Amino acid sequence: MRIVLLGPPGAGKGTQADHIVDEYGIPHISTGDMLREAIKNETSVGLEAKNYIDKGELVPDDVIVRMVKERLGRPDCEKGFILDGFPRNLEQGRALDDALNELDVNLNSVVYVNVPEDVVIERLSGRRICRSCGVNYHVKYMPPKEEGVCDKCGGEVYQRPDDKPETIKNRLAVYRQQTADLISYYEDRGLLVEIPGDKTVEEVTREIDARLEAV
Ligand code: AP5
């Protein structure tokens, strides 16, 4: 199964990707996670990406496309993959098509998790993440048992720097300007599956499962 997860920042793409990974046994390719890892390791990509991410801007296409192409060429992607956070504009969408043509494979589905902006703002401003194992929390909906401490590994639970109000506003503006075009790009090709994301995590998961079973 080869899936793209599309939707505004904070729609729940990462949350749902974790479930799809368990269900289909395919790798989760999150460009946001890859970039944050590169920043942590202070690689050249990480140093370049940090300036953009901190402002809520998109990292340049050539950097991202190179990174994703390299990842898609690895053996674990032969059985499929779930792309989360890529593509993010039409250029990246076309670059993904070229990369898949080279690999002689097609996308099965583009799952678009649609969530209104007020919900997104609430989700992102309340999101907290474990610095060690990456588990996702929300101060109101999914708080860790002990504040600031990960239930799973005991690591530090922190707020992503780009989850501050000003940066969230800019990320949403960038989404409206750049990523929204991709919806019609995939709709025109009959690949788009729209899921209302303003429901509980379990309800959204059930709906994605049902729609993917029909693909
Ligand atoms: P990235 O990390 O991809 O961020 P994003 O797309 O903005 O998405 P998020 O990770 O913020 O949200 P999500 O939809 O995964 O939601 P989540 O499941 O965490 O990218 C970060 C930056 O990297 C970009 O701004 C850009 O600079 C750069 N970048 C990345 N990819 C790029 C690319 N292709 N090109 C150029 N630049 C790129 O959920 C959010 C919160 O809500 C959590 O707290 C969660 O617990 C909670 N939640 C989830 N679902 C529900 C629910 N149903 N009900 C209640 N709470 C819920």
Short mmCIF file of C-alpha atoms and ligand atoms in Angstrom, two decimals:
data_model
loop_
_atom_site.label_atom_id
_atom_site.label_comp_id
_atom_site.label_asym_id
_atom_site.label_seq_id
_atom_site.Cartn_x
_atom_site.Cartn_y
_atom_site.Cartn_z
CA MET A 1 0.00 0.00 0.00
CA ARG A 2 1.43 3.40 -1.01
CA ILE A 3 -0.34 6.26 0.74
CA VAL A 4 0.04 10.03 1.00
CA LEU A 5 -1.45 11.70 4.10
CA LEU A 6 -2.52 15.25 3.39
CA GLY A 7 -4.04 17.89 5.65
CA PRO A 8 -3.34 21.10 7.51
CA PRO A 9 -0.71 21.29 10.27
CA GLY A 10 -2.15 19.60 13.35
CA ALA A 11 -4.85 17.69 11.44
CA GLY A 12 -3.67 14.48 13.11
CA LYS A 13 -1.56 13.12 10.24
CA GLY A 14 1.22 11.81 12.50
CA THR A 15 -1.30 10.35 14.97
CA GLN A 16 -3.14 8.46 12.24
CA ALA A 17 0.06 7.45 10.44
CA ASP A 18 1.14 5.53 13.56
CA HIS A 19 -2.02 3.46 13.30
CA ILE A 20 -1.73 2.84 9.54
CA VAL A 21 1.87 1.70 10.05
CA ASP A 22 0.66 -0.92 12.57
CA GLU A 23 -2.20 -2.00 10.32
CA TYR A 24 -0.25 -2.39 7.06
CA GLY A 25 3.32 -2.93 8.27
CA ILE A 26 4.70 -0.20 6.02
CA PRO A 27 7.27 2.49 6.91
CA HIS A 28 6.11 5.93 8.04
CA ILE A 29 8.01 8.59 6.12
CA SER A 30 7.48 11.93 7.84
CA THR A 31 9.51 14.75 6.31
CA GLY A 32 8.94 16.82 9.47
CA ASP A 33 10.42 14.03 11.64
CA MET A 34 13.34 13.57 9.22
CA LEU A 35 14.10 17.29 9.33
CA ARG A 36 13.87 17.44 13.14
CA GLU A 37 16.27 14.48 13.34
CA ALA A 38 18.66 16.28 10.97
CA ILE A 39 18.46 19.40 13.18
CA LYS A 40 19.19 17.31 16.30
CA ASN A 41 22.21 15.74 14.57
CA GLU A 42 23.36 19.13 13.24
CA THR A 43 23.74 17.83 9.68
CA SER A 44 24.06 20.32 6.78
CA VAL A 45 20.38 19.68 5.88
CA GLY A 46 19.40 20.24 9.52
CA LEU A 47 21.29 23.51 9.79
CA GLU A 48 19.65 24.81 6.61
CA ALA A 49 16.16 23.54 7.54
CA LYS A 50 16.10 25.03 11.04
CA ASN A 51 15.75 28.62 9.82
CA TYR A 52 12.69 27.74 7.77
CA ILE A 53 11.00 25.46 10.31
CA ASP A 54 11.38 27.96 13.16
CA LYS A 55 9.50 30.55 11.06
CA GLY A 56 6.86 28.08 9.85
CA GLU A 57 8.08 28.37 6.24
CA LEU A 58 8.62 25.46 3.85
CA VAL A 59 12.15 24.10 3.48
CA PRO A 60 13.31 24.49 -0.19
CA ASP A 61 11.92 21.84 -2.55
CA ASP A 62 15.32 20.60 -3.80
CA VAL A 63 16.43 19.72 -0.25
CA ILE A 64 13.18 17.89 0.54
CA VAL A 65 12.86 16.08 -2.79
CA ARG A 66 16.44 14.76 -2.55
CA MET A 67 15.78 13.52 0.99
CA VAL A 68 12.48 11.79 0.08
CA LYS A 69 13.85 10.18 -3.11
CA GLU A 70 16.72 8.70 -1.16
CA ARG A 71 14.30 7.35 1.45
CA LEU A 72 11.87 5.85 -1.10
CA GLY A 73 14.75 3.95 -2.69
CA ARG A 74 15.45 1.96 0.47
CA PRO A 75 14.45 -1.72 0.57
CA ASP A 76 11.79 -1.33 3.29
CA CYS A 77 9.72 0.81 0.88
CA GLU A 78 9.34 -2.06 -1.60
CA LYS A 79 6.20 -3.27 0.20
CA GLY A 80 4.78 0.26 0.40
CA PHE A 81 4.97 3.37 2.54
CA ILE A 82 2.99 6.17 4.09
CA LEU A 83 4.16 9.68 3.26
CA ASP A 84 3.28 12.25 5.94
CA GLY A 85 4.04 15.93 5.25
CA PHE A 86 5.18 15.32 1.67
CA PRO A 87 4.27 16.46 -0.94
CA ARG A 88 3.42 19.94 0.28
CA ASN A 89 3.07 21.86 -2.98
CA LEU A 90 2.53 21.10 -6.66
CA GLU A 91 6.26 21.00 -7.43
CA GLN A 92 6.77 18.35 -4.78
CA GLY A 93 3.68 16.48 -6.06
CA ARG A 94 5.17 16.34 -9.55
CA ALA A 95 8.57 15.34 -8.18
CA LEU A 96 6.88 12.49 -6.29
CA ASP A 97 5.21 11.33 -9.53
CA ASP A 98 8.63 11.30 -11.25
CA ALA A 99 10.22 9.36 -8.38
CA LEU A 100 7.41 6.78 -8.41
CA ASN A 101 7.63 6.45 -12.20
CA GLU A 102 11.35 5.72 -11.86
CA LEU A 103 10.49 3.02 -9.32
CA ASP A 104 7.68 1.77 -11.61
CA VAL A 105 5.01 2.00 -8.89
CA ASN A 106 1.83 4.06 -8.30
CA LEU A 107 0.11 5.69 -5.35
CA ASN A 108 -2.91 3.74 -4.07
CA SER A 109 -4.54 6.57 -2.15
CA VAL A 110 -4.21 10.15 -0.91
CA VAL A 111 -5.92 10.44 2.47
CA TYR A 112 -6.91 14.05 3.14
CA VAL A 113 -7.67 14.65 6.81
CA ASN A 114 -9.76 17.82 6.83
CA VAL A 115 -9.94 19.81 10.08
CA PRO A 116 -11.18 23.42 10.61
CA GLU A 117 -8.56 26.00 11.55
CA ASP A 118 -9.88 26.72 15.06
CA VAL A 119 -9.53 23.02 15.92
CA VAL A 120 -6.03 22.89 14.44
CA ILE A 121 -4.93 25.88 16.52
CA GLU A 122 -6.23 24.25 19.71
CA ARG A 123 -4.53 20.94 18.87
CA LEU A 124 -1.17 22.45 17.99
CA SER A 125 -0.97 24.88 20.88
CA GLY A 126 -1.71 21.99 23.29
CA ARG A 127 0.57 19.43 21.65
CA ARG A 128 3.53 18.11 23.62
CA ILE A 129 6.10 15.54 22.43
CA CYS A 130 8.58 13.25 24.15
CA ARG A 131 12.11 14.36 23.30
CA SER A 132 13.41 10.76 23.57
CA CYS A 133 10.84 8.46 21.94
CA GLY A 134 8.67 10.97 20.03
CA VAL A 135 5.32 9.95 21.59
CA ASN A 136 2.66 12.60 21.06
CA TYR A 137 0.58 14.13 23.89
CA HIS A 138 -1.96 16.90 24.20
CA VAL A 139 -2.29 18.92 27.41
CA LYS A 140 -6.09 18.58 27.37
CA TYR A 141 -6.97 15.47 25.30
CA MET A 142 -4.00 13.15 25.94
CA PRO A 143 -1.91 14.48 28.83
CA PRO A 144 0.98 12.40 30.21
CA LYS A 145 0.23 10.97 33.67
CA GLU A 146 2.94 13.17 35.20
CA GLU A 147 3.35 16.65 33.71
CA GLY A 148 6.50 16.95 31.58
CA VAL A 149 7.36 13.24 31.80
CA CYS A 150 6.73 10.64 29.08
CA ASP A 151 4.49 7.73 30.19
CA LYS A 152 6.28 5.36 27.84
CA CYS A 153 9.98 6.03 28.41
CA GLY A 154 10.27 8.63 31.19
CA GLY A 155 11.81 11.16 28.73
CA GLU A 156 11.24 14.92 28.80
CA VAL A 157 7.93 16.05 27.28
CA TYR A 158 8.38 19.39 25.47
CA GLN A 159 6.59 21.83 23.16
CA ARG A 160 7.83 22.03 19.55
CA PRO A 161 9.25 25.54 18.90
CA ASP A 162 7.00 25.84 15.81
CA ASP A 163 3.90 25.18 17.95
CA LYS A 164 4.05 28.74 19.36
CA PRO A 165 1.00 30.89 18.35
CA GLU A 166 2.77 33.19 15.82
CA THR A 167 4.43 30.28 14.04
CA ILE A 168 1.19 28.26 13.96
CA LYS A 169 -0.48 31.22 12.23
CA ASN A 170 2.25 31.31 9.60
CA ARG A 171 2.19 27.54 9.04
CA LEU A 172 -1.55 27.74 8.39
CA ALA A 173 -1.05 30.62 5.95
CA VAL A 174 1.64 28.62 4.12
CA TYR A 175 -0.71 25.63 4.02
CA ARG A 176 -3.50 27.71 2.49
CA GLN A 177 -1.18 29.24 -0.10
CA GLN A 178 0.82 26.17 -1.11
CA THR A 179 -0.57 22.83 0.00
CA ALA A 180 -4.29 23.36 -0.66
CA ASP A 181 -3.65 23.18 -4.46
CA LEU A 182 -2.61 19.57 -4.07
CA ILE A 183 -6.14 18.61 -3.08
CA SER A 184 -7.53 19.26 -6.56
CA TYR A 185 -4.36 17.81 -8.11
CA TYR A 186 -5.14 14.43 -6.52
CA GLU A 187 -8.93 14.79 -6.73
CA ASP A 188 -8.70 15.17 -10.52
CA ARG A 189 -6.80 11.87 -10.67
CA GLY A 190 -9.38 10.02 -8.56
CA LEU A 191 -6.93 9.37 -5.73
CA LEU A 192 -8.36 11.63 -3.03
CA VAL A 193 -10.15 10.18 0.00
CA GLU A 194 -11.46 12.97 2.25
CA ILE A 195 -11.85 12.20 5.95
CA PRO A 196 -13.47 14.64 8.42
CA GLY A 197 -10.75 14.89 11.09
CA ASP A 198 -12.73 16.83 13.72
CA LYS A 199 -13.69 13.66 15.62
CA THR A 200 -11.99 11.51 18.21
CA VAL A 201 -8.73 9.81 17.24
CA GLU A 202 -10.50 6.41 17.24
CA GLU A 203 -13.37 7.63 15.06
CA VAL A 204 -10.96 9.10 12.50
CA THR A 205 -8.93 5.87 12.53
CA ARG A 206 -12.07 3.77 11.92
CA GLU A 207 -13.08 5.95 8.99
CA ILE A 208 -9.61 5.80 7.42
CA ASP A 209 -9.54 2.01 7.84
CA ALA A 210 -12.93 1.62 6.18
CA ARG A 211 -11.97 3.84 3.25
CA LEU A 212 -8.58 2.18 2.74
CA GLU A 213 -10.16 -1.28 2.76
CA ALA A 214 -12.19 -0.20 -0.26
CA VAL A 215 -9.09 0.93 -2.23
P1 AP5 B 1 5.57 18.65 10.06
O1 AP5 B 1 6.23 18.05 11.21
O2 AP5 B 1 5.19 17.79 8.89
O3 AP5 B 1 4.33 19.45 10.59
P2 AP5 B 1 2.85 19.65 10.05
O4 AP5 B 1 2.51 19.19 8.69
O5 AP5 B 1 2.62 21.08 10.31
O6 AP5 B 1 2.02 18.66 10.85
P3 AP5 B 1 2.13 18.42 12.36
O7 AP5 B 1 3.18 17.40 12.66
O8 AP5 B 1 2.22 19.71 13.11
O9 AP5 B 1 0.65 17.87 12.65
P4 AP5 B 1 -0.03 16.49 12.36
O10 AP5 B 1 -1.06 16.66 11.29
O11 AP5 B 1 0.95 15.37 12.18
O12 AP5 B 1 -0.82 16.31 13.73
P5 AP5 B 1 -0.51 15.40 15.01
O13 AP5 B 1 -0.86 13.99 14.71
O14 AP5 B 1 0.85 15.68 15.54
O15 AP5 B 1 6.46 19.82 9.46
C1 AP5 B 1 7.10 20.78 10.29
C2 AP5 B 1 7.89 21.76 9.42
O16 AP5 B 1 8.90 21.04 8.65
C3 AP5 B 1 7.08 22.52 8.35
O17 AP5 B 1 6.46 23.67 8.87
C4 AP5 B 1 8.17 22.84 7.33
O18 AP5 B 1 8.97 23.91 7.76
C5 AP5 B 1 9.05 21.60 7.34
N1 AP5 B 1 8.62 20.60 6.35
C6 AP5 B 1 8.13 19.36 6.61
N2 AP5 B 1 7.82 18.73 5.47
C7 AP5 B 1 8.15 19.59 4.46
C8 AP5 B 1 8.04 19.52 3.04
N3 AP5 B 1 7.53 18.45 2.42
N4 AP5 B 1 8.46 20.60 2.33
C9 AP5 B 1 8.97 21.69 2.91
N5 AP5 B 1 9.09 21.82 4.27
C10 AP5 B 1 8.68 20.78 5.02
O19 AP5 B 1 -1.62 15.98 15.99
C11 AP5 B 1 -1.54 17.30 16.53
C12 AP5 B 1 -2.04 17.31 17.99
O20 AP5 B 1 -3.43 17.00 18.02
C13 AP5 B 1 -1.36 16.26 18.90
O21 AP5 B 1 -1.24 16.79 20.19
C14 AP5 B 1 -2.33 15.08 18.89
O22 AP5 B 1 -2.22 14.34 20.07
C15 AP5 B 1 -3.67 15.81 18.78
N6 AP5 B 1 -4.67 15.05 18.02
C16 AP5 B 1 -4.50 14.34 16.87
N7 AP5 B 1 -5.66 13.83 16.44
C17 AP5 B 1 -6.61 14.25 17.34
C18 AP5 B 1 -8.02 14.06 17.44
N8 AP5 B 1 -8.72 13.35 16.51
N9 AP5 B 1 -8.68 14.64 18.48
C19 AP5 B 1 -8.01 15.37 19.41
N10 AP5 B 1 -6.67 15.57 19.38
C20 AP5 B 1 -5.99 15.02 18.35
#
